Amino acid sequence: MSNGTVYTGVWQNYSQGGWKGSTLTLERRSASLLISSLATFITLVGTRFWAIVSFFIHQIRASTTKKDGIHHQHQVIYRNSSSPLGTAWTLLKVSWAWRNRARYNVPRFVIAALPPVLVFAGFAAASVLSAKVAAPPGSASQVKLIAKNCGFIDWSTKSDAIGTVSQDGGQIFGRYWINNAIRARSYARSCYDDKNTQNLASCHLYVSSRLPYATNDQASCPFKGHRCVLGDDGAYQMQTPWLNSHEHFGINAPSEDRIEWRRTTTCSVLNVTDRIRTRSGDSSTVYTWHLGYVGLLQARINETFQYNENTRNLGIGYTIRPDFAVDQDRYPGWTPIDDLLHTDADVSILYFSQNSVLYPDPIDDPMFSAHRQFRNLPAGTNNTFYGADDFATVVACIDQSQIRNPATGISTPPLGFQRLSVQSVNIGLNPAQIAAAFRLIVPSEQALMFNSVNGLGAMALKAQDFLYVTIGSGLSSNQWQIELRGWFETALAALQASIIDFTSKEIAEISAIGDLSMTNNTTYIQPMCDGQMILAFGDYQSFSMMGIELIIAIGVFIVLLSLVLEHIVAFVQKRCGSKAYKQVLWKTDGVLQQQRLAFECDKVEDWEKKGNSVPVTKLGMVWKTDPLTRITR
């Protein structure tokens, strides 16, 4: 999804309810400015909070009884301190000056310096933690997409009665599906492989970078007639847990409008030797597989795959040809034989040929089985290589999905994507939940195992990474399961991409073969165009509006309180009467009142407003000072 535009501004993220979910998304530069501004604001608030603390400390310590010089100097420091760190430093200088001159000098310094140090440390930490209202700059933020060409692509509007399109349309259609498969395969290999790091920026696009799933290598064979090569309990099953439409797919909605989805895929190598026929070709034998019917209407034939034995001599590597049948045969494609037919699942079948590929060691894997010996290769050597046992190996999978109502726990049975769309309305979903269900069901076709392989050929195989020309090596004993996991992960990645593509996509070319559609639930699907979340890595940051508003509200309260606290306390003390001296001491300990007292010692008198924080003289009064006289006096 390379065409999405991220919304910047305030929006509601329903991952958190109510006020907690209010989110602000900004571009990186604006986000950095906001974080810096918050840190600066908190620093300012810290100085005003210290003004409050120092006022209370001064008032608590204020006394009319006799006190020593350290006490009075501490009072002046608390009265005139501008910052907690500066206060602590001044207190240290006082303690040093009074060394060996006062009792309990060090303990008194520790007690006096502890409050400013704690306030400084607390607000320093708060400045750093203020960035927690946003995702860290080097990590991914949840953001909202701006809708662009929102809707499903309805292919039926540009096709004929039997689902075919023009030659040009067919090429566009093919490129669309193949490009989706390539994109999904690339994402799956980068972001689903445990051996690779998930810290890549490319893996931070979807709300869940990878969808979880579990495997079972002893699953029941999903096909009748004992068709599974490894026995009735030798199938391989991959199943996701119940995935939440909001938490795993980013369909932003309140909890009551969410649904849960589960995907189950069960696969096996098939025993179909009884369905293989031969016919004579030009100087060769052609093997044909008869696993149902393929073709268009009257042209349907019961030959589903063919292989010319001479292909093994052409020096080519792996080839793979997929086909599929949906639970309701909407397509004029493959109709399976009864043993492979499912009305509760979509069936994918893959014909895999190893052709001219040789291995230095025999391969026991059921899909890559190779024991035919080729001695003295190259000529004149004693090397032995091993070729494929069969001309083609047939692998078949059933894909089933379920929808569950998280409010009631009622779910549909496992079904193919077409029948699932019918059954999902019967489990008590509200209209918004039904819309969310269709958001997952409609793109499920792109997540069939068939589409993980279709058009990719050998590129769909992880074994291709170990192939040099036609010499293979390094295959695991369970290579077939590794391939199945790779296709399943590609299918999951394709579904994740399709969910995003619903909201934002380019349709210049696609519009020639399909139109945008909201299905039959436009009223509730249309709002989803503005409710798709993704992850943005680096270029954008999202902030909690609750966090920003709390920082600003608490900070403004502290600043305002610091400005009026002195007057409130003075009013209370005046009313009480007995504590009025504390207010007098607060004013006289002020730096300007201390300066006035020093000037009065120099015979500079006639001061006015001596009871205020700022004393003044008569208009036009001037005088000179002699600093040396003050020091020696």
Short mmCIF file of C-alpha atoms in Angstrom, two decimals, residues 28-376:
data_model
loop_
_atom_site.label_atom_id
_atom_site.label_comp_id
_atom_site.label_asym_id
_atom_site.label_seq_id
_atom_site.Cartn_x
_atom_site.Cartn_y
_atom_site.Cartn_z
CA ARG A 28 7.67 14.48 12.14
CA ARG A 29 8.86 18.09 12.12
CA SER A 30 5.73 19.41 13.80
CA ALA A 31 5.82 16.50 16.24
CA SER A 32 9.38 17.34 17.28
CA LEU A 33 8.36 20.96 17.83
CA LEU A 34 5.41 19.88 19.99
CA ILE A 35 7.57 17.57 22.12
CA SER A 36 10.16 20.34 22.62
CA SER A 37 7.41 22.80 23.53
CA LEU A 38 5.94 20.42 26.09
CA ALA A 39 9.36 19.84 27.65
CA THR A 40 9.97 23.60 27.86
CA PHE A 41 6.52 24.15 29.33
CA ILE A 42 7.12 21.50 31.98
CA THR A 43 10.44 23.14 32.87
CA LEU A 44 8.61 26.45 33.33
CA VAL A 45 5.96 24.75 35.43
CA GLY A 46 8.73 23.20 37.51
CA THR A 47 10.07 26.62 38.47
CA ARG A 48 6.61 27.78 39.47
CA PHE A 49 6.01 24.59 41.44
CA TRP A 50 9.24 25.23 43.29
CA ALA A 51 7.97 28.74 44.07
CA ILE A 52 4.98 27.11 45.77
CA VAL A 53 7.13 24.60 47.67
CA SER A 54 9.66 27.22 48.77
CA PHE A 55 6.84 29.49 49.98
CA PHE A 56 5.42 26.76 52.19
CA ILE A 57 8.86 25.82 53.51
CA HIS A 58 9.55 29.45 54.39
CA GLN A 59 6.17 29.82 56.08
CA ILE A 60 6.54 26.60 58.07
CA ARG A 61 10.03 27.64 59.26
CA ALA A 62 9.07 31.26 59.99
CA SER A 63 9.37 31.97 63.70
CA THR A 64 9.67 34.86 66.15
CA THR A 65 11.98 32.88 68.45
CA LYS A 66 15.74 33.21 68.40
CA LYS A 67 17.49 31.41 65.52
CA ASP A 68 21.08 31.22 64.37
CA GLY A 69 22.58 32.67 61.21
CA ILE A 70 22.12 29.51 59.10
CA HIS A 71 18.38 29.53 59.78
CA HIS A 72 17.98 33.16 58.75
CA GLN A 73 20.11 32.69 55.64
CA HIS A 74 18.11 29.59 54.69
CA GLN A 75 14.92 31.64 55.04
CA VAL A 76 16.28 34.35 52.74
CA ILE A 77 17.35 31.71 50.22
CA TYR A 78 13.93 30.03 50.22
CA ARG A 79 12.26 33.43 49.91
CA ASN A 80 14.30 34.53 46.90
CA SER A 81 15.06 31.29 45.09
CA SER A 82 14.17 31.19 41.40
CA SER A 83 14.91 27.55 40.67
CA PRO A 84 15.29 24.36 42.69
CA LEU A 85 18.77 23.61 41.40
CA GLY A 86 19.96 27.17 42.10
CA THR A 87 18.51 26.91 45.59
CA ALA A 88 20.39 23.69 46.30
CA TRP A 89 23.63 25.25 45.08
CA THR A 90 23.19 28.34 47.28
CA LEU A 91 22.39 26.14 50.28
CA LEU A 92 25.61 24.24 49.64
CA LYS A 93 27.60 27.48 49.65
CA VAL A 94 25.98 28.45 52.96
CA SER A 95 26.86 25.09 54.46
CA TRP A 96 30.46 25.44 53.29
CA ALA A 97 30.77 28.96 54.68
CA TRP A 98 29.48 27.84 58.09
CA ARG A 99 31.72 24.78 58.36
CA ASN A 100 33.14 24.45 61.87
CA ARG A 101 30.97 27.39 62.98
CA ALA A 102 27.56 25.80 63.50
CA ARG A 103 26.26 22.62 65.05
CA TYR A 104 24.75 19.94 62.80
CA ASN A 105 25.80 21.90 59.74
CA VAL A 106 25.82 18.95 57.31
CA PRO A 107 22.52 17.35 58.46
CA ARG A 108 20.85 20.76 58.27
CA PHE A 109 22.15 21.21 54.72
CA VAL A 110 20.88 17.79 53.70
CA ILE A 111 17.44 18.47 55.13
CA ALA A 112 17.30 21.93 53.57
CA ALA A 113 18.57 20.81 50.13
CA LEU A 114 16.41 17.70 49.87
CA PRO A 115 13.17 19.48 48.76
CA PRO A 116 14.75 21.44 45.87
CA VAL A 117 16.70 18.40 44.72
CA LEU A 118 13.54 16.27 44.71
CA VAL A 119 11.56 18.92 42.82
CA PHE A 120 14.34 19.33 40.28
CA ALA A 121 14.64 15.56 39.76
CA GLY A 122 10.87 15.13 39.52
CA PHE A 123 10.37 17.78 36.87
CA ALA A 124 13.47 16.74 34.95
CA ALA A 125 11.95 13.27 34.75
CA ALA A 126 8.58 14.78 33.81
CA SER A 127 10.21 16.70 30.94
CA VAL A 128 11.65 13.47 29.59
CA LEU A 129 8.47 11.51 30.18
CA SER A 130 6.39 14.16 28.44
CA ALA A 131 7.54 12.52 25.21
CA LYS A 132 5.56 9.46 26.32
CA VAL A 133 2.41 11.15 25.09
CA ALA A 134 3.75 10.16 21.65
CA ALA A 135 5.31 7.05 20.21
CA PRO A 136 9.14 7.33 20.28
CA PRO A 137 10.56 8.96 17.11
CA GLY A 138 12.31 5.75 16.08
CA SER A 139 9.23 3.56 16.43
CA ALA A 140 5.91 3.25 14.67
CA SER A 141 2.78 5.26 15.49
CA GLN A 142 -0.82 4.31 14.85
CA VAL A 143 -2.19 6.76 12.31
CA LYS A 144 -5.35 7.10 10.25
CA LEU A 145 -5.48 6.91 6.47
CA ILE A 146 -7.18 9.49 4.28
CA ALA A 147 -9.59 7.69 1.96
CA LYS A 148 -8.66 7.61 -1.71
CA ASN A 149 -10.77 5.62 -4.19
CA CYS A 150 -12.35 3.84 -1.24
CA GLY A 151 -14.36 0.69 -1.88
CA PHE A 152 -14.18 -2.85 -3.21
CA ILE A 153 -13.38 -3.52 -6.85
CA ASP A 154 -16.37 -5.12 -8.53
CA TRP A 155 -14.99 -7.12 -11.46
CA SER A 156 -18.43 -8.22 -12.64
CA THR A 157 -19.34 -4.77 -13.97
CA LYS A 158 -16.86 -5.05 -16.85
CA SER A 159 -17.15 -8.79 -17.66
CA ASP A 160 -19.63 -10.79 -19.67
CA ALA A 161 -22.18 -13.31 -18.46
CA ILE A 162 -19.60 -16.05 -17.97
CA GLY A 163 -17.06 -13.83 -16.21
CA THR A 164 -14.60 -13.22 -19.04
CA VAL A 165 -13.09 -9.88 -20.06
CA SER A 166 -11.36 -8.55 -23.14
CA GLN A 167 -7.78 -9.48 -23.98
CA ASP A 168 -6.48 -6.13 -22.73
CA GLY A 169 -8.67 -6.43 -19.66
CA GLY A 170 -7.34 -9.91 -19.02
CA GLN A 171 -3.77 -8.60 -19.07
CA ILE A 172 -4.66 -5.83 -16.63
CA PHE A 173 -6.48 -8.33 -14.42
CA GLY A 174 -3.48 -10.67 -14.50
CA ARG A 175 -1.01 -7.92 -13.64
CA TYR A 176 -3.18 -6.81 -10.76
CA TRP A 177 -3.35 -10.24 -9.15
CA ILE A 178 0.30 -11.08 -9.81
CA ASN A 179 1.50 -7.77 -8.41
CA ASN A 180 -0.59 -8.39 -5.30
CA ALA A 181 0.96 -11.84 -4.93
CA ILE A 182 4.49 -10.49 -5.38
CA ARG A 183 3.84 -7.75 -2.83
CA ALA A 184 2.38 -10.23 -0.34
CA ARG A 185 5.20 -12.74 -0.84
CA SER A 186 7.83 -10.05 -0.35
CA TYR A 187 6.17 -8.82 2.84
CA ALA A 188 5.71 -12.35 4.21
CA ARG A 189 9.36 -13.24 3.64
CA SER A 190 10.58 -10.03 5.26
CA CYS A 191 8.19 -9.80 8.18
CA TYR A 192 6.89 -13.31 8.95
CA ASP A 193 10.23 -15.11 8.91
CA ASP A 194 11.47 -15.56 12.48
CA LYS A 195 15.04 -15.46 11.23
CA ASN A 196 14.59 -11.94 9.88
CA THR A 197 14.25 -8.85 11.97
CA GLN A 198 10.83 -7.30 12.34
CA ASN A 199 12.39 -3.92 13.05
CA LEU A 200 12.50 -3.12 9.35
CA ALA A 201 10.50 -0.03 8.46
CA SER A 202 8.74 -2.05 5.76
CA CYS A 203 7.35 -4.34 8.48
CA HIS A 204 5.70 -1.44 10.29
CA LEU A 205 2.82 -0.75 7.95
CA TYR A 206 -0.04 -2.84 9.27
CA VAL A 207 -1.35 -2.47 12.83
CA SER A 208 -0.13 -6.04 13.42
CA SER A 209 3.13 -6.56 11.58
CA ARG A 210 2.36 -10.29 11.40
CA LEU A 211 -0.78 -12.25 12.09
CA PRO A 212 -0.18 -15.12 14.51
CA TYR A 213 -0.98 -18.73 13.65
CA ALA A 214 -0.32 -22.25 14.92
CA THR A 215 0.46 -25.45 13.02
CA ASN A 216 -0.56 -29.09 13.40
CA ASP A 217 1.34 -31.76 11.47
CA GLN A 218 -1.07 -34.52 12.50
CA ALA A 219 -4.31 -33.02 11.25
CA SER A 220 -7.08 -35.16 9.82
CA CYS A 221 -6.97 -35.61 6.07
CA PRO A 222 -9.49 -33.13 4.58
CA PHE A 223 -10.14 -35.31 1.53
CA LYS A 224 -12.06 -38.52 1.08
CA GLY A 225 -10.83 -41.79 -0.41
CA HIS A 226 -7.62 -41.95 1.66
CA ARG A 227 -6.05 -39.43 -0.67
CA CYS A 228 -3.50 -38.05 1.78
CA VAL A 229 -0.05 -39.58 1.14
CA LEU A 230 0.93 -39.49 4.83
CA GLY A 231 -2.27 -41.15 6.00
CA ASP A 232 -5.58 -40.06 7.40
CA ASP A 233 -3.86 -38.14 10.20
CA GLY A 234 -0.91 -36.84 8.22
CA ALA A 235 -2.28 -33.58 6.86
CA TYR A 236 -0.70 -30.25 7.75
CA GLN A 237 -2.93 -27.58 9.24
CA MET A 238 -2.27 -23.86 9.80
CA GLN A 239 -4.76 -21.91 11.87
CA THR A 240 -4.87 -18.38 13.19
CA PRO A 241 -6.42 -17.64 16.57
CA TRP A 242 -9.48 -15.41 16.61
CA LEU A 243 -8.23 -12.13 15.15
CA ASN A 244 -9.94 -8.89 16.09
CA SER A 245 -10.99 -6.58 13.26
CA HIS A 246 -9.73 -3.55 15.20
CA GLU A 247 -6.65 -4.86 16.99
CA HIS A 248 -5.23 -7.01 14.17
CA PHE A 249 -6.56 -5.37 11.00
CA GLY A 250 -6.82 -1.74 12.05
CA ILE A 251 -10.52 -1.31 11.22
CA ASN A 252 -11.04 1.49 13.74
CA ALA A 253 -14.33 0.95 15.56
CA PRO A 254 -15.81 0.88 19.09
CA SER A 255 -15.72 -2.52 20.79
CA GLU A 256 -19.42 -3.15 20.13
CA ASP A 257 -18.86 -2.78 16.35
CA ARG A 258 -15.93 -5.20 16.06
CA ILE A 259 -15.89 -8.78 14.85
CA GLU A 260 -13.41 -11.65 15.10
CA TRP A 261 -12.08 -13.69 12.19
CA ARG A 262 -10.24 -17.00 12.04
CA ARG A 263 -8.56 -18.70 9.10
CA THR A 264 -7.84 -22.42 8.86
CA THR A 265 -5.93 -24.03 6.00
CA THR A 266 -5.36 -27.77 5.83
CA CYS A 267 -3.10 -29.27 3.16
CA SER A 268 -1.67 -32.59 2.06
CA VAL A 269 0.34 -34.18 -0.69
CA LEU A 270 -2.16 -36.35 -2.56
CA ASN A 271 -2.11 -39.96 -3.70
CA VAL A 272 -3.71 -39.72 -7.14
CA THR A 273 -1.93 -42.44 -9.09
CA ASP A 274 -5.30 -43.93 -9.98
CA ARG A 275 -6.26 -40.68 -11.68
CA ILE A 276 -3.23 -40.55 -14.00
CA ARG A 277 -3.50 -41.64 -17.63
CA THR A 278 -1.03 -41.76 -20.50
CA ARG A 279 -1.22 -41.06 -24.19
CA SER A 280 1.29 -41.11 -26.96
CA GLY A 281 2.83 -37.86 -28.08
CA ASP A 282 5.46 -37.00 -30.66
CA SER A 283 8.17 -39.54 -29.81
CA SER A 284 7.24 -39.31 -26.14
CA THR A 285 4.60 -40.20 -23.60
CA VAL A 286 2.25 -37.61 -22.17
CA TYR A 287 0.91 -38.14 -18.66
CA THR A 288 -2.45 -36.63 -17.81
CA TRP A 289 -4.15 -36.09 -14.47
CA HIS A 290 -7.93 -36.35 -14.20
CA LEU A 291 -9.00 -34.68 -10.97
CA GLY A 292 -12.23 -33.11 -12.17
CA TYR A 293 -13.34 -30.80 -14.95
CA VAL A 294 -11.81 -27.56 -16.22
CA GLY A 295 -12.67 -25.12 -18.96
CA LEU A 296 -15.54 -22.91 -20.02
CA LEU A 297 -19.02 -24.33 -20.27
CA GLN A 298 -19.27 -26.54 -23.39
CA ALA A 299 -15.47 -26.66 -23.67
CA ARG A 300 -15.01 -28.30 -20.28
CA ILE A 301 -12.77 -31.36 -20.21
CA ASN A 302 -11.85 -33.84 -17.52
CA GLU A 303 -8.10 -33.43 -17.98
CA THR A 304 -6.77 -31.11 -15.27
CA PHE A 305 -3.02 -31.35 -15.90
CA GLN A 306 -0.61 -32.89 -18.36
CA TYR A 307 3.12 -33.52 -18.42
CA ASN A 308 5.34 -34.59 -21.32
CA GLU A 309 8.05 -36.93 -20.12
CA ASN A 310 10.60 -35.20 -22.41
CA THR A 311 10.30 -32.09 -20.22
CA ARG A 312 12.76 -33.72 -17.83
CA ASN A 313 15.44 -33.48 -20.51
CA LEU A 314 15.02 -29.75 -21.23
CA GLY A 315 17.27 -28.54 -18.41
CA ILE A 316 14.60 -26.53 -16.61
CA GLY A 317 14.03 -26.11 -12.90
CA TYR A 318 10.92 -26.21 -10.76
CA THR A 319 7.49 -25.47 -12.21
CA ILE A 320 4.21 -25.22 -10.38
CA ARG A 321 0.70 -24.76 -11.72
CA PRO A 322 -2.19 -23.94 -9.37
CA ASP A 323 -5.95 -24.15 -9.74
CA PHE A 324 -8.84 -23.66 -7.35
CA ALA A 325 -12.54 -24.24 -6.76
CA VAL A 326 -14.71 -22.09 -4.52
CA ASP A 327 -17.40 -23.43 -2.22
CA GLN A 328 -20.01 -22.21 -4.68
CA ASP A 329 -18.94 -22.61 -8.27
CA ARG A 330 -19.21 -19.03 -9.41
CA TYR A 331 -16.29 -19.48 -11.75
CA PRO A 332 -16.14 -21.55 -14.92
CA GLY A 333 -12.94 -23.07 -13.62
CA TRP A 334 -12.02 -26.31 -11.93
CA THR A 335 -14.71 -28.61 -10.55
CA PRO A 336 -13.01 -31.24 -8.35
CA ILE A 337 -13.72 -34.95 -8.26
CA ASP A 338 -15.91 -36.08 -5.37
CA ASP A 339 -12.92 -37.04 -3.20
CA LEU A 340 -11.63 -33.47 -3.35
CA LEU A 341 -14.94 -31.62 -3.48
CA HIS A 342 -15.91 -29.37 -0.56
CA THR A 343 -19.03 -27.33 -0.06
CA ASP A 344 -17.67 -25.89 3.18
CA ALA A 345 -14.29 -24.74 1.91
CA ASP A 346 -12.39 -23.28 -1.01
CA VAL A 347 -10.03 -25.86 -2.52
CA SER A 348 -6.65 -25.03 -4.04
CA ILE A 349 -4.68 -27.64 -5.97
CA LEU A 350 -1.06 -27.33 -7.06
CA TYR A 351 0.77 -29.49 -9.61
CA PHE A 352 4.46 -29.37 -8.77
CA SER A 353 7.17 -30.70 -11.11
CA GLN A 354 10.88 -30.87 -10.39
CA ASN A 355 11.71 -31.46 -14.05
CA SER A 356 15.51 -31.55 -14.55
CA VAL A 357 16.44 -30.72 -10.96
CA LEU A 358 18.97 -33.10 -9.40
CA TYR A 359 20.18 -33.39 -5.81
CA PRO A 360 23.50 -34.63 -4.40
CA ASP A 361 21.57 -36.61 -1.77
CA PRO A 362 18.26 -38.47 -1.89
CA ILE A 363 15.22 -36.47 -0.76
CA ASP A 364 12.57 -38.15 1.41
CA ASP A 365 10.21 -35.18 1.61
CA PRO A 366 6.79 -36.22 0.17
CA MET A 367 6.60 -33.17 -2.10
CA PHE A 368 10.25 -33.16 -3.23
CA SER A 369 10.76 -36.92 -3.15
CA ALA A 370 13.87 -37.78 -5.23
CA HIS A 371 15.53 -41.22 -5.30
CA ARG A 372 16.16 -41.92 -9.01
CA GLN A 373 19.92 -42.28 -9.34
CA PHE A 374 22.04 -40.64 -11.99
CA ARG A 375 25.61 -41.96 -11.80
CA ASN A 376 28.85 -40.55 -13.20
#
